[in-house]
PDB file of C-alpha atoms in Angstrom:
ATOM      1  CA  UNK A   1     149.722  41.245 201.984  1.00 47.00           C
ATOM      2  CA  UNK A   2     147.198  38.886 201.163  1.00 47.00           C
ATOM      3  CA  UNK A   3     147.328  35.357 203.021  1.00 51.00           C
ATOM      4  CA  UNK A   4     146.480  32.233 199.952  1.00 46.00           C
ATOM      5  CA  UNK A   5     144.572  29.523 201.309  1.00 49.00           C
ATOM      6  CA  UNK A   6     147.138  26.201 200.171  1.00 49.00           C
ATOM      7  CA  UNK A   7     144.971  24.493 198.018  1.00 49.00           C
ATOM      8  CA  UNK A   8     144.552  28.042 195.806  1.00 49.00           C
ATOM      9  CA  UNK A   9     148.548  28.414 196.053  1.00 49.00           C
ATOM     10  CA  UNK A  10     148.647  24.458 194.560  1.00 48.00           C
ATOM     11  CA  UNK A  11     146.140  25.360 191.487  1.00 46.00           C
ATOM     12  CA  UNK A  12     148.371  28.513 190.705  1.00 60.00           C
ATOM     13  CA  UNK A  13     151.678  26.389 190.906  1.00 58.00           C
ATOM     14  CA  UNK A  14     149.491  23.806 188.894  1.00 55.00           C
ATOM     15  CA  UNK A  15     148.778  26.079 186.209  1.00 62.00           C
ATOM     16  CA  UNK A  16     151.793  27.900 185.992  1.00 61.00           C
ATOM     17  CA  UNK A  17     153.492  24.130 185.520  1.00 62.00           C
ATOM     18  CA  UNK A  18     150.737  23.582 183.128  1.00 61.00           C
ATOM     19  CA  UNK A  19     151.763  26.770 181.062  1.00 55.00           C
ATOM     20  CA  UNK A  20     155.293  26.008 181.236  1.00 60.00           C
ATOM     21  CA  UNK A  21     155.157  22.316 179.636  1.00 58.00           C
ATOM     22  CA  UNK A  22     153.026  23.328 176.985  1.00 63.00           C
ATOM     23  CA  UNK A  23     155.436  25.931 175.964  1.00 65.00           C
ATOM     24  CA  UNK A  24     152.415  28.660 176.405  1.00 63.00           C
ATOM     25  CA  UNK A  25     153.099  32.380 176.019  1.00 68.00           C
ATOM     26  CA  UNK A  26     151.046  34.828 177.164  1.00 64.00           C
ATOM     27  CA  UNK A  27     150.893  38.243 175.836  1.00 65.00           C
ATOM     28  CA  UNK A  28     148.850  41.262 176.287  1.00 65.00           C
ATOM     29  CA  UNK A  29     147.368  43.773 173.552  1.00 58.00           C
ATOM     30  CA  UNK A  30     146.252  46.813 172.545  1.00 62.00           C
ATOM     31  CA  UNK A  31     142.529  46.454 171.640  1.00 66.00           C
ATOM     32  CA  UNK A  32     143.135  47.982 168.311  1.00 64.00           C
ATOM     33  CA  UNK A  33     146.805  48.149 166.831  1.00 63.00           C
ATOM     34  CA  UNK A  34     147.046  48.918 163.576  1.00 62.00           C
ATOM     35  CA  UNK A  35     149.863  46.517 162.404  1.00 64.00           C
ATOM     36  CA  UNK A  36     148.138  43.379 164.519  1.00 64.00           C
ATOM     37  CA  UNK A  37     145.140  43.966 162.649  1.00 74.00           C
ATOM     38  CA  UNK A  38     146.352  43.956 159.185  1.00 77.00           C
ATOM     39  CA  UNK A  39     145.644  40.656 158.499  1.00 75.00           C
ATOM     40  CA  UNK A  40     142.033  40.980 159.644  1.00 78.00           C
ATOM     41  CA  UNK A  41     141.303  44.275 158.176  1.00 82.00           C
ATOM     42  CA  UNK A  42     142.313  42.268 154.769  1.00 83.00           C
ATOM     43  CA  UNK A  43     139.980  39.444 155.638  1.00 83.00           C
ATOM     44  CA  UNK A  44     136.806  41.695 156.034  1.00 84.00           C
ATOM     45  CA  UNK A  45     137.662  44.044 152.727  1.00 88.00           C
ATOM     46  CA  UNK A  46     137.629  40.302 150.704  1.00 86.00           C
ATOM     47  CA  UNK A  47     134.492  38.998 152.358  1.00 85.00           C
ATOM     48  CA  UNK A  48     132.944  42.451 151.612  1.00 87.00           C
ATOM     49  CA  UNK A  49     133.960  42.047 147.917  1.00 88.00           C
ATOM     50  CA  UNK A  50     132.215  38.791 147.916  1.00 86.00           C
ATOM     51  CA  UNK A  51     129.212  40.161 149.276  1.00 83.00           C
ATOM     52  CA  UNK A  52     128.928  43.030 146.987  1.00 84.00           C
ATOM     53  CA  UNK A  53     129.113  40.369 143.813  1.00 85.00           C
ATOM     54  CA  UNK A  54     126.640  38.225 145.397  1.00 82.00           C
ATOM     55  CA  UNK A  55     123.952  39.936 147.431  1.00 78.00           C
ATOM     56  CA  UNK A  56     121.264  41.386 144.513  1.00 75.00           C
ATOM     57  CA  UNK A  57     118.897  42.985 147.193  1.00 68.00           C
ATOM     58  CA  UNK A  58     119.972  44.356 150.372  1.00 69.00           C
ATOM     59  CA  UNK A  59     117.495  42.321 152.289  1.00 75.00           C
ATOM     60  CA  UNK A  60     118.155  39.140 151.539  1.00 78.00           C
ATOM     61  CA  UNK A  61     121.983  39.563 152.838  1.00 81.00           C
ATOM     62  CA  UNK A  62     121.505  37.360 155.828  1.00 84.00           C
ATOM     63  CA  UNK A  63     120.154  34.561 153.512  1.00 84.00           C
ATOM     64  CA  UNK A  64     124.017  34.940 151.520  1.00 83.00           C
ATOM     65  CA  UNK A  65     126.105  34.954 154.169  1.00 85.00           C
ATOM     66  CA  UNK A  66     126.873  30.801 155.024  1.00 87.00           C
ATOM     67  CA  UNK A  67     127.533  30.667 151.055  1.00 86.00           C
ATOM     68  CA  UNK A  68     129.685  33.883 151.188  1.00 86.00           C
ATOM     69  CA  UNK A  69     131.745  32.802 154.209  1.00 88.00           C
ATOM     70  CA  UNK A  70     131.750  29.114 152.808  1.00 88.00           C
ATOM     71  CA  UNK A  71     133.349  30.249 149.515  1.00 87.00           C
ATOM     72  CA  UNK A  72     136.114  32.037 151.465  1.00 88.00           C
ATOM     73  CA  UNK A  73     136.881  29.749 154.124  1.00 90.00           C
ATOM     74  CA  UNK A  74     137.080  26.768 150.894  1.00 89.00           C
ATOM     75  CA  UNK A  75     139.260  29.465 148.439  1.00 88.00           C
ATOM     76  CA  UNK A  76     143.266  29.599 148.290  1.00 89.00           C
ATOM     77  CA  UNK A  77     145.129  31.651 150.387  1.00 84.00           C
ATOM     78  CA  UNK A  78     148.404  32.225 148.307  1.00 83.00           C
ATOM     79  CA  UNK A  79     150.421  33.964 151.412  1.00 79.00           C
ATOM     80  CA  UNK A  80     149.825  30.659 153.229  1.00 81.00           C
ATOM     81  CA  UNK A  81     149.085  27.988 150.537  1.00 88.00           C
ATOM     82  CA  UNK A  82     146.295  26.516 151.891  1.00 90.00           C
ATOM     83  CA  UNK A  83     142.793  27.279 152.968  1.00 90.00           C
ATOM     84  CA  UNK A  84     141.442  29.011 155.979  1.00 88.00           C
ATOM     85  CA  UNK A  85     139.035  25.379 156.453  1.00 90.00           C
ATOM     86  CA  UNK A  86     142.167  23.300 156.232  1.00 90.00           C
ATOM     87  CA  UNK A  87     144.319  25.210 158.595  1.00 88.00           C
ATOM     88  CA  UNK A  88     140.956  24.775 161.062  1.00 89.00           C
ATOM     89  CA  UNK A  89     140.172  21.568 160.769  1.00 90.00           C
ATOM     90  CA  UNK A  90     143.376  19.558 159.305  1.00 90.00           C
ATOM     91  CA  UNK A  91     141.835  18.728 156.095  1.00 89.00           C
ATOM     92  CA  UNK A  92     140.397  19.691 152.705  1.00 87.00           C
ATOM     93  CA  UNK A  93     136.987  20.288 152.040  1.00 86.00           C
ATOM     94  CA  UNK A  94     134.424  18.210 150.623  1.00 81.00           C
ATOM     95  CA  UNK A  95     132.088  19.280 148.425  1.00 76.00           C
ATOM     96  CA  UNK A  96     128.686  18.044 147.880  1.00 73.00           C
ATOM     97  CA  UNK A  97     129.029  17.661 144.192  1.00 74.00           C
ATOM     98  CA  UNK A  98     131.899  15.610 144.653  1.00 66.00           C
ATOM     99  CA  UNK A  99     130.392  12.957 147.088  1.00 64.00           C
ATOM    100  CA  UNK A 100     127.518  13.314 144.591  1.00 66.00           C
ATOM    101  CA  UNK A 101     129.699  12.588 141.518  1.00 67.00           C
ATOM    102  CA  UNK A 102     133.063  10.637 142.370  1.00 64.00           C
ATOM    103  CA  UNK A 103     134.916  11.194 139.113  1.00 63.00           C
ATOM    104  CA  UNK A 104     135.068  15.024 139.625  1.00 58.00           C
TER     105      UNK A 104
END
């Protein structure tokens, strides 16, 4: 039996309050479960298509990559109906050519 100092015994009823009015669940996993990892699995194989249509030299993959992730992050997710960027930050993206040119 281990004796708790009282101001550690406060933070832990602290947090545990915390977790409890936030409505916070924690849950443990597997490092790699097949069925939990669907979604990401899915994620990589369509970033991996974009890279093979974009990357014309094998070097020059790290120069790609903001463009590649940008054009997923910006493109439709029909499952969800919305984009990864708006589900992140709240909103849709803005694109340079449109600040550039208004009417588009």
């Amino acid at each position: 039996m281990a004796i708790v100092p009282p101001r550690q015994k406060e933070l832990s009823i602290c947090q545990r309050d915390q977790k409890r009015c936030n409505e916070i669940r924690h849950h443990n996993s597997a490092p790699y479960w097949l069925k939990a990892n669907t979604v990401v699995e899915i994620a990589n194989k369509n970033i991996k298509k974009i890279f093979q249509k974009m990357v014309v030299a094998y070097k020059d993959w790290h120069e790609i990559l903001p463009f590649a992730l940008h054009g997923y992050r910006t493109t439709m997710c029909t499952s969800i109906g919305a984009t990864p960027y708006s589900l992140v930050y709240g909103m849709e993206v803005v694109l340079p050519i449109k600040v550039e040119i208004p009417s588009l």
